[in-house]
Amino acid sequence: MVVSLKPKSVTLNNSQVHVNPKCKPSPVLIPVVNLTDPNAKTQIVKACEELGFFKVVNHGVRPEFLTQLEEEAIKFFALPQFHKDKAGPADPFGYGSKRIGPNGDVGWIEYILLNANSDTKTTAVFLQTTPTFREVVVLVEVFMEEMKDMSSKVLDMVAEELKIEPKDKLSKLVKVKESDSCLRMNHYPEKEETRRKEEIGFGEHTDPQLVSVLRSNNTEGLQICLKDGTWVDVPPDHSSFFVIVGDTLQVMTNGRFKSVKHRVLTNTKRSRLSMIYFAGPPLTEKIAPFSCLVPKQEDCLYREFTWSQYKSAAYKTKLGDYRLALGSINQRWRPTSPLPLAGAFWKKSMFPPFESAETRALAESLSRDIIRGNPNVKWESIKGLENAKRLLKEAVVMPIKYPSYFNGLLSPWKGILLFGPPGTGKTMLAKAVATECNTTFFNISASSVVSKWRGDSEKLIRVLFDLAKHHAPSTIFLDEIDAIISQRGGEGRSEHEASRRLKTELLIQMDGLQKTNELVFVLAATNLPWELDAAMLRRLEKRILVPLPDPEARRGMFEMLLPSQPGDEPLPHDVLVEKSEGYSGSDIRILCKEAAMQPLRRTLAVLEDTEDIVPEDELPKVGAILPEDIDRALSNTRPSAHLHAHLYDKFNDDYGSHILK
Ligand SMILES: C=C1C[C@]23C[C@@]1(O)CC[C@H]2[C@@]12CC[C@H](O)[C@@](C)(C(=O)O1)[C@H]2[C@@H]3C(=O)O
Ligand SMILES: O=C(O)CCC(=O)C(=O)O
Ligand SMILES: [Fe+2]
C-alpha cells in the first residue's frame, strides 16, 4: 500500500485539524488566530495556555515581500560552502552549519543568526558573501521591524486579556531599542532517505525568549510537543506565521503559558527554509511572574532573574535541556555569581532527603503554609526607619551579596531581632531583606506554630531549618518570637513540656547555623522584647529597634496614602503629621482609611435614598476628602502603641545595636 506523505488537513471551527497519515490518526488542532478579529486576544490566551503555539493569519505582511526575502536567503544558502564559511562560525551570530549552539548539539541544518540590535554583523554576513548585499540587508531590516510589530501586537493582546497593567508592559520589552531580539534563518537541505525513521534537522528545545514568530516555506518538518508528550506535525503554510511561547513568557505568566517544546525533522523530498524572530527583553530586564497573576505569594513559581542571567545560563545548557526545571538541585546559587544552572530559576524545588515519610509529610505541609516566593517589598516603599534599614543592610544584605568580605571575625550575623511597638513595619523590613537578597523566605508566626503544631512543633523546627538550608540562601522570619521564647516559662514555673522542647530545638538549630557557612538567617520579631529569655537573646546577636515613625516618616505615609488630588483643596498634611505623634504605621493606615471613608459615606447616603439599583456606569463619582474629614478621622482614631515607648527605648539602650557615629 502506498501512503501519501502529504498531510491531509481540514478546517474545523477556528482550528486546522491535521491528520498525519504516518501516525495513529490523531487529529491535531493548531489554533488559528486572525489578528484583526475582535476576539483575537481571547483566542491567543487560550492557545498559549493550551499549546504555547498558534498560527497567525491576516497579519498584514505583504506576500511579495516575503517571497523576495526568501529568494535572497535561498541565494545565500546556495553559495559554495567556502563562501558561506566566511560569515561563520556562529559566535553565536553569523553563519553556522550542522552545529547548533556552543555545547555539541548538531542537526541537518545550516543557518544565519543575526542580532536585531546591531546591523554591523548583518552587513558583515552578507557583505562578503552576497553580491546584492545592500538589498538583502535592507530586506532583513524591514523584516525585523515587521516581526517586532507582530510580536508587540500579540503581546499587547496577551496583556489586555490577562489584565496586565500598564497595557504595554510586555510589548514595551520588545519595542525598546535595548530589546535583545534576534533573527534566525534556517536552511534544512533535503536529506537522502536512510533506514532511520526520523532524522533531526533542529533538535527538540524551547525558545528562551518571550515569543518567537516563525515563517517557513511550504516544506513540512516542524513538530510541536503536546502536554502529554506526543509529537505532532505542524502543517506548513508559507502565507501564515506561527507564534511560539518562550521560557520568559512562561515565567512572567507564572507557568500559565507554557513554552512549547518543538523540533524540526529532515525531509527527503524538499529543502525547508524558515525565518524566526525571537522577541527578547533588554538584557538588564528583571524577569519574574507578574504580581497580578500571582494573587498568593506562596504560589509564585519562579525567582526573579535578569534576562542576561537567563541567557547566559541557557548558553551553558544543551539544546534539549529543560531550562526552567530543576537540574541538579544541590548546586547553590549565590546572587553574586552567574547563575550556574538552569534549575536555579525554579522557585519550588523538591525537598532534601528526609529520614522518614512522616518528616517528609511534615515538610510538605510546612511548605504549603510558610514558604513564600519573593515577597516583592522594596526598601523605598517603607517610609522612614532609616536606622533599621541601614543596620539590616549591613547585617544581612551585604553578607549575602558580597560573601567574600564576610569571613572569620566578620562572618555574617545569623540571628537578628527586630523589636518595637506593634504595627511599625517589622514584617515589611523582613520582606524587604528577602526581596533584595532574593532569598527564599520562610514566614512563620510563632503563635500559630505553637497553637497549630503543638505536639509536633519540635520536629517542625528541625524540618524548617533543613528546608531553609536546602533552599539557601534563605531567611527564616519568626514573627512574635515571644510566643515561643518567653522567660515566663523559666525553671521555677510549670512550663508546658512541648513548648520547652520546641524552645530547646530552636536554640539548637540556631547554634547549628553559627557553625556552618550556610547562608540561612533567622530574623525574629517581637513587640515584647523584654519577655525574651537570655539564652535566646544571646543567639539573636544583632537587635534592631523598629521605632514609631518620626514626623518625616509620618509625612511620607500620609503623602502616599492620602495624596492631594489636582484641582481639589490640598489636604492638611501638616496637621496630620503634628497630630499623629505616637501613631504606629498601622495606626496611620487606619486613620487614612477612616478619612477616605467619609466622602464614600456621603455618596452611599445618596444611593440609599434611591429606590432602584443604579447601574455600574451611572454610579455617582465619589467626592474629594475634605479637611473636616481629616478632623473627624483624627478624633475617631487613637494611637495604640505609644504607651510603652519608654520601655522600648530602655531595652534599646540596654541591648540594642546602634549605628556607630
Ligand atoms: C544549544 C543552544 C543553541 C541556543 C543556545 C543554546 O545553548 C540553548 C538555546 C538555543 C536557542 C534556541 C532558540 C534559538 O534558536 C536560539 C538562537 C536561542 O536564543 O536559544 C538558540 C541558541 C543558538 O543557536 O545560539
Ligand atoms: O526551522 C524551524 O521551523 C524551527 C527552528 C527553531 O525552532 C529555532 O530556530 O529555534
Ligand atoms: Fe525554536
mmCIF file of N, CA, C and O and ligand atoms in Angstrom, residues 205 207 262 278, ligand 3:
data_model
loop_
_atom_site.group_PDB
_atom_site.id
_atom_site.type_symbol
_atom_site.label_atom_id
_atom_site.label_comp_id
_atom_site.label_asym_id
_atom_site.label_seq_id
_atom_site.Cartn_x
_atom_site.Cartn_y
_atom_site.Cartn_z
ATOM 1 N N HIS A 205 13.629 21.498 21.645
ATOM 2 C CA HIS A 205 14.033 22.573 22.556
ATOM 3 C C HIS A 205 12.862 23.513 22.786
ATOM 4 O O HIS A 205 11.863 23.449 22.075
ATOM 5 N N ASP A 207 12.223 27.808 23.147
ATOM 6 C CA ASP A 207 12.929 29.057 22.871
ATOM 7 C C ASP A 207 12.995 29.865 24.171
ATOM 8 O O ASP A 207 11.991 29.971 24.875
ATOM 9 N N HIS A 262 9.608 22.182 20.699
ATOM 10 C CA HIS A 262 9.410 21.951 19.267
ATOM 11 C C HIS A 262 10.706 21.434 18.655
ATOM 12 O O HIS A 262 11.774 21.505 19.272
ATOM 13 N N PHE A 278 13.105 36.040 17.295
ATOM 14 C CA PHE A 278 13.000 35.742 18.721
ATOM 15 C C PHE A 278 12.891 37.068 19.465
ATOM 16 O O PHE A 278 13.875 37.816 19.518
HETATM 17 FE FE FE B 3 12.979 27.172 18.306
#
